[in-house]
XYZ file of C-alpha atoms in Angstrom:
413
model
C -247.963 68.778 -154.698
C -244.566 67.577 -155.857
C -243.619 63.748 -154.161
C -240.239 64.416 -153.876
C -239.399 61.394 -152.045
C -240.796 59.441 -154.655
C -238.666 61.296 -157.346
C -235.829 60.458 -154.909
C -236.384 57.106 -154.484
C -236.784 56.762 -158.113
C -234.527 59.187 -160.201
C -231.534 59.798 -158.653
C -229.954 55.725 -158.754
C -225.361 55.184 -158.275
C -224.579 53.928 -162.056
C -221.937 52.642 -163.028
C -220.569 54.240 -166.714
C -223.357 55.129 -169.508
C -227.233 54.641 -168.498
C -227.995 53.287 -172.104
C -225.734 50.523 -172.614
C -226.369 49.537 -169.379
C -230.001 49.192 -169.837
C -229.551 47.104 -172.704
C -226.830 44.383 -170.546
C -230.198 44.193 -167.977
C -232.544 43.768 -170.311
C -230.402 40.341 -171.440
C -229.195 39.977 -167.907
C -232.851 39.635 -167.099
C -233.164 37.274 -169.472
C -230.981 35.158 -168.824
C -232.575 34.498 -165.686
C -234.671 32.328 -166.732
C -231.719 29.576 -168.231
C -229.440 27.293 -166.703
C -228.318 26.614 -170.766
C -224.999 28.138 -172.365
C -226.549 31.444 -174.596
C -225.530 30.910 -178.104
C -227.109 34.222 -179.731
C -228.079 37.754 -178.733
C -230.357 39.495 -180.806
C -230.964 43.464 -179.275
C -233.279 45.783 -180.768
C -233.422 49.166 -179.277
C -234.966 52.479 -179.849
C -232.952 55.534 -181.437
C -232.252 57.251 -178.603
C -230.776 54.070 -176.735
C -229.123 52.871 -179.841
C -227.613 56.041 -181.027
C -226.049 56.933 -177.187
C -224.454 53.241 -176.772
C -223.358 53.414 -180.017
C -219.512 54.357 -179.623
C -219.652 54.874 -174.910
C -216.676 53.074 -173.573
C -218.033 50.223 -170.617
C -216.259 50.471 -166.960
C -213.703 47.437 -166.775
C -213.294 46.356 -169.695
C -210.436 48.248 -170.985
C -211.693 50.129 -173.297
C -214.601 48.150 -175.121
C -216.773 50.386 -176.934
C -221.541 50.425 -177.550
C -224.331 48.303 -177.045
C -222.554 45.175 -178.850
C -220.480 43.841 -176.021
C -222.961 45.449 -173.548
C -224.793 42.829 -174.391
C -222.967 40.369 -174.334
C -221.535 41.338 -171.245
C -225.291 40.972 -169.971
C -225.271 37.678 -170.396
C -222.372 37.049 -167.792
C -223.855 39.296 -165.207
C -226.825 38.806 -162.767
C -227.646 42.775 -161.428
C -230.415 43.471 -162.592
C -229.572 47.462 -162.347
C -227.745 50.405 -163.503
C -224.915 49.016 -161.548
C -224.309 45.972 -163.433
C -221.677 46.620 -164.705
C -219.926 46.580 -161.221
C -220.096 43.213 -161.874
C -217.276 43.326 -164.921
C -214.327 40.969 -164.222
C -211.208 40.078 -166.215
C -212.330 36.661 -167.154
C -215.881 37.944 -167.825
C -214.627 40.292 -170.290
C -212.919 37.723 -172.288
C -216.190 35.512 -172.578
C -218.240 38.080 -173.742
C -215.749 39.608 -176.267
C -215.369 35.829 -177.511
C -219.561 36.235 -178.097
C -219.045 39.460 -179.740
C -215.853 38.017 -182.359
C -217.882 35.088 -183.287
C -220.874 37.352 -184.127
C -222.807 35.473 -181.912
C -224.856 39.306 -180.719
C -226.420 41.507 -183.088
C -228.192 45.481 -182.377
C -230.939 46.736 -184.408
C -232.374 50.082 -184.090
C -235.674 50.679 -183.944
C -236.551 54.448 -185.790
C -239.938 54.142 -184.969
C -239.523 53.992 -181.542
C -237.931 56.885 -179.643
C -237.196 57.267 -175.909
C -236.152 54.219 -173.717
C -236.699 50.973 -175.576
C -234.593 47.694 -175.771
C -235.974 44.078 -176.796
C -233.731 41.611 -175.319
C -234.198 37.990 -177.600
C -231.563 35.032 -175.954
C -231.098 32.056 -177.309
C -230.114 28.491 -176.133
C -230.266 25.108 -177.734
C -233.354 24.030 -176.400
C -234.884 28.296 -175.396
C -235.846 30.844 -176.599
C -236.512 33.591 -174.387
C -237.685 37.598 -175.099
C -237.272 40.394 -172.605
C -238.437 44.532 -172.781
C -236.835 46.980 -170.967
C -239.114 50.615 -171.334
C -240.203 54.086 -170.135
C -237.268 53.888 -167.633
C -233.510 52.594 -167.771
C -234.353 50.157 -165.391
C -237.896 49.427 -165.985
C -238.595 45.456 -167.413
C -242.232 45.722 -168.858
C -241.826 42.221 -170.290
C -240.431 38.086 -170.120
C -241.457 35.316 -172.464
C -240.267 32.057 -172.715
C -240.556 30.451 -175.688
C -243.259 32.078 -176.418
C -245.302 31.972 -173.064
C -245.193 35.010 -170.615
C -243.566 34.489 -167.905
C -243.431 37.777 -166.757
C -245.702 41.017 -167.361
C -246.112 44.757 -166.148
C -246.886 46.838 -168.343
C -245.297 50.516 -168.951
C -247.964 53.204 -169.153
C -247.117 56.543 -168.687
C -250.146 57.606 -167.495
C -249.995 55.505 -165.436
C -246.843 55.574 -164.154
C -245.553 57.980 -160.471
C -247.180 61.554 -160.786
C -244.345 63.432 -159.216
C -245.330 66.766 -160.692
C -249.453 67.272 -159.581
C -249.275 71.212 -159.885
C -251.893 74.278 -158.225
C -248.513 77.036 -158.400
C -245.879 77.394 -160.444
C -242.868 74.903 -160.626
C -240.530 76.767 -158.764
C -243.135 78.002 -155.831
C -244.099 74.302 -155.505
C -240.397 73.094 -155.461
C -239.402 75.708 -153.081
C -242.032 73.927 -150.598
C -241.367 70.951 -151.427
C -238.234 71.116 -149.516
C -240.016 71.287 -146.353
C -241.349 67.451 -146.655
C -237.414 66.581 -146.789
C -236.208 64.711 -143.485
C -232.728 63.397 -142.863
C -232.307 60.958 -144.716
C -233.418 62.445 -147.949
C -230.734 64.957 -147.764
C -227.971 62.581 -146.444
C -228.571 60.670 -149.602
C -228.538 63.614 -150.997
C -225.630 64.477 -149.868
C -223.997 61.300 -150.802
C -224.888 61.786 -154.194
C -222.971 65.302 -154.393
C -219.733 63.575 -152.422
C -219.521 60.354 -154.900
C -220.044 62.478 -157.670
C -217.258 65.017 -156.437
C -214.809 61.728 -155.597
C -215.323 61.153 -159.461
C -214.203 64.385 -160.353
C -211.498 64.220 -158.215
C -209.906 61.401 -159.031
C -210.283 62.122 -162.492
C -208.209 65.603 -161.455
C -205.395 64.130 -159.723
C -205.348 61.096 -162.758
C -206.048 58.953 -160.526
C -208.253 56.992 -163.354
C -209.041 58.011 -167.480
C -209.782 60.681 -168.588
C -207.999 63.567 -167.009
C -206.253 65.013 -170.419
C -209.004 67.068 -170.651
C -208.420 69.559 -167.990
C -205.750 71.644 -169.328
C -205.261 75.634 -168.190
C -208.702 76.396 -166.126
C -207.737 79.425 -163.755
C -208.833 79.244 -160.218
C -212.527 80.803 -159.809
C -216.270 79.462 -158.661
C -217.167 78.843 -162.389
C -213.711 77.550 -163.561
C -213.906 75.209 -160.493
C -217.300 74.178 -161.539
C -216.662 73.646 -164.604
C -212.981 71.904 -164.528
C -214.891 69.048 -161.495
C -218.018 68.150 -163.513
C -215.954 68.174 -166.428
C -213.606 65.914 -164.383
C -217.420 63.984 -163.610
C -217.682 63.213 -166.685
C -214.879 62.612 -168.611
C -214.104 59.567 -165.887
C -216.927 58.404 -166.227
C -217.315 58.273 -170.224
C -213.852 57.150 -170.698
C -214.352 54.124 -169.082
C -213.013 55.235 -165.394
C -214.752 52.200 -163.208
C -216.468 54.562 -160.570
C -220.173 55.144 -159.589
C -221.784 57.946 -160.033
C -225.284 59.224 -159.021
C -227.438 59.711 -161.895
C -230.401 62.066 -162.050
C -233.726 60.841 -164.234
C -231.519 57.861 -165.494
C -228.500 60.264 -166.862
C -225.274 60.062 -165.355
C -223.841 62.807 -166.613
C -227.029 64.553 -165.951
C -226.349 64.464 -162.667
C -223.135 65.523 -162.711
C -224.499 68.726 -163.831
C -227.344 68.754 -160.948
C -225.082 67.720 -158.178
C -221.303 68.916 -159.415
C -222.059 72.921 -159.117
C -223.930 73.131 -155.688
C -221.112 70.941 -154.081
C -218.860 73.267 -155.431
C -220.037 76.162 -155.401
C -222.211 75.390 -151.800
C -218.367 74.466 -150.364
C -216.892 77.722 -151.836
C -219.919 80.065 -150.427
C -219.516 78.167 -146.561
C -223.268 76.915 -146.764
C -224.192 73.424 -144.492
C -224.071 70.112 -145.956
C -228.342 70.633 -145.543
C -228.582 73.893 -147.858
C -226.297 72.004 -150.651
C -228.053 69.072 -150.355
C -231.431 70.832 -150.959
C -230.407 73.381 -153.276
C -229.006 69.820 -155.357
C -232.657 68.239 -154.508
C -233.790 71.937 -156.187
C -231.654 70.493 -158.999
C -233.060 67.357 -159.520
C -236.726 68.654 -159.514
C -236.364 71.645 -162.048
C -233.973 68.900 -164.240
C -236.870 66.454 -163.846
C -240.037 68.027 -164.199
C -238.743 68.544 -167.703
C -238.083 65.713 -168.267
C -241.265 65.062 -167.265
C -242.488 66.904 -170.084
C -239.834 66.859 -173.132
C -239.478 63.063 -172.658
C -236.341 60.827 -170.643
C -234.269 60.917 -174.278
C -234.384 63.472 -177.106
C -232.273 64.521 -179.811
C -231.199 67.766 -177.896
C -228.763 67.377 -175.138
C -229.867 67.675 -171.739
C -226.385 68.305 -170.079
C -228.150 72.158 -171.200
C -232.379 71.834 -171.310
C -233.132 69.749 -168.067
C -230.247 69.233 -165.869
C -228.701 72.499 -167.210
C -231.532 74.589 -166.324
C -231.991 73.008 -162.783
C -228.439 74.138 -162.000
C -229.132 77.494 -162.685
C -231.916 77.902 -160.538
C -230.089 76.289 -157.735
C -227.332 77.795 -158.145
C -229.135 80.850 -158.002
C -231.394 79.644 -154.885
C -227.670 78.814 -152.710
C -227.204 82.811 -153.422
C -229.841 84.127 -151.861
C -232.370 84.584 -155.336
C -235.841 84.776 -154.915
C -238.504 82.349 -156.801
C -238.510 85.318 -159.883
C -235.070 85.023 -159.396
C -235.107 81.636 -159.933
C -237.502 81.196 -162.681
C -234.968 83.535 -164.775
C -232.192 81.973 -164.234
C -233.737 78.780 -165.345
C -234.861 80.907 -168.688
C -231.909 81.929 -169.533
C -230.231 78.367 -168.946
C -232.637 78.024 -171.467
C -233.303 80.617 -174.529
C -229.314 80.415 -174.016
C -228.338 76.732 -174.833
C -231.637 75.126 -176.044
C -231.443 72.791 -178.995
C -227.404 72.588 -178.461
C -228.104 68.622 -180.539
C -227.569 64.957 -178.958
C -225.280 63.204 -181.342
C -224.505 60.354 -178.773
C -222.942 59.188 -175.436
C -218.892 59.342 -175.742
C -215.569 61.443 -174.725
C -216.659 64.560 -175.603
C -219.821 64.685 -173.659
C -217.315 66.141 -170.839
C -217.310 69.229 -172.827
C -220.839 69.396 -172.676
C -221.002 69.023 -169.528
C -218.330 71.394 -168.452
C -220.341 73.708 -170.520
C -223.183 73.400 -169.478
C -222.024 74.350 -165.869
C -220.694 76.699 -167.023
C -223.427 78.842 -168.648
C -225.673 77.554 -165.557
C -223.446 79.242 -163.324
C -223.171 82.701 -165.298
C -227.076 82.580 -165.782
C -227.735 82.234 -161.952
C -224.717 86.038 -160.993
C -226.560 87.701 -163.986
C -230.382 87.260 -162.576
C -228.425 88.384 -159.247
C -227.266 91.444 -160.991
C -230.456 92.590 -162.929
C -229.440 90.702 -166.449
C -231.402 87.793 -167.909
C -233.655 86.710 -171.234
C -237.120 89.483 -171.225
C -240.472 87.814 -171.801
C -241.524 86.769 -174.619
C -238.093 87.019 -176.362
C -237.506 83.704 -179.229
C -239.509 80.942 -177.502
C -239.151 82.761 -173.210
C -243.284 83.295 -172.505
C -244.652 84.443 -170.283
C -244.382 82.375 -167.615
C -241.949 79.085 -167.411
C -243.980 76.839 -167.481
C -245.121 78.325 -171.162
C -241.687 78.502 -171.816
C -240.781 74.814 -170.975
C -243.896 74.045 -173.266
C -242.162 75.529 -175.809
C -238.775 73.383 -175.279
C -241.064 70.202 -175.749
C -242.752 71.756 -178.989
C -238.081 72.464 -180.136
C -237.698 68.853 -179.034
C -240.253 67.781 -181.505
C -238.866 69.388 -184.333
C -235.852 68.068 -183.883
C -236.842 64.399 -184.402
C -235.917 63.806 -187.646
C -232.101 64.954 -186.362
C -231.255 61.553 -184.766
C -231.751 59.158 -188.165
C -229.370 61.828 -189.588
C -226.871 61.262 -186.736
C -227.646 57.264 -186.381
C -227.171 57.189 -189.686
C -223.660 59.169 -189.537
C -222.480 57.271 -187.070
C -223.217 53.734 -188.627
C -221.306 55.037 -191.814
C -218.232 55.498 -189.611
C -218.600 51.825 -188.574
């Protein structure tokens, strides 16, 4: 059984900007709710993944400011404890946050022993020290301490978190069956996310917001339109444009990969809004299942191994593919792109998003033309579930890569 409604409610969310610095900011903001005093210092400790992804990415509403340090400072001035926290940025707030940064009142440290989603924020005022921890999910606050006293505790334990995927049959079969439980409100919400991400793409293409410089020399065809629009939405997001993106499993770029291809192809195939929304749900759930196995943040790029795989399966379904063909498209995508490393969030992620959606579309087309990766080629196994288990093993083998990448990036700064 797949808890599709719970998944949509908890894992498909609106976000402004990259979700890693947003997580840092909201963790600080939660600490600041415990005091009316002026924040004098902020000390951030994060997992490798949060540190890496937030090091150099632009923050929306800040006129091009980058990184976890400014995100933390902004968090002390904002009070929206959600992935939309940067929606509240104003010129005065940015000015105050920059003053804190320039006065060296904010610092960030990487906890190399921590992986996945983890941020610990310590703020100091004249009379108090407040510690807040977010972990497991970007917006999940697990602990608040004030002067050593526990104010709030909601420990994130993986085993106790919602089990979205309790399978009796194959993952694709279960996903297709779960579509029957969706009501009009569910599909309307998914449609809103598709339209939101396409709107970001269209604004970028029209040069209304940053990122349009990446979008030259695309000839008209389904694949190029999908690639161009996905790149545009990602370019806008990663360049700090003040536009919302509907995320998937804690990632804005993965939200783009799971929605934009089905939105574009569905329109071109003259599919109904309900059919397009169902295809997006398929993409969200395939991506979510793989991330449930591999982890929300990983050394390998989720635009490919999770969201891209989801898009490949969803596009195949949208074009009339059966369960076997959907599985073949996912495996073809995984075979072709697994192992592309994640070297942090930044503007060039838009290129990878474009590549991911193009390869997802190619995988779907190839499968429907009876060309696909065969069973037992490389890490592709005799079932999709076993193949995904092999992706988990590959990801674990990449764990030391994050340490090297962080050192390379730190040397630059």
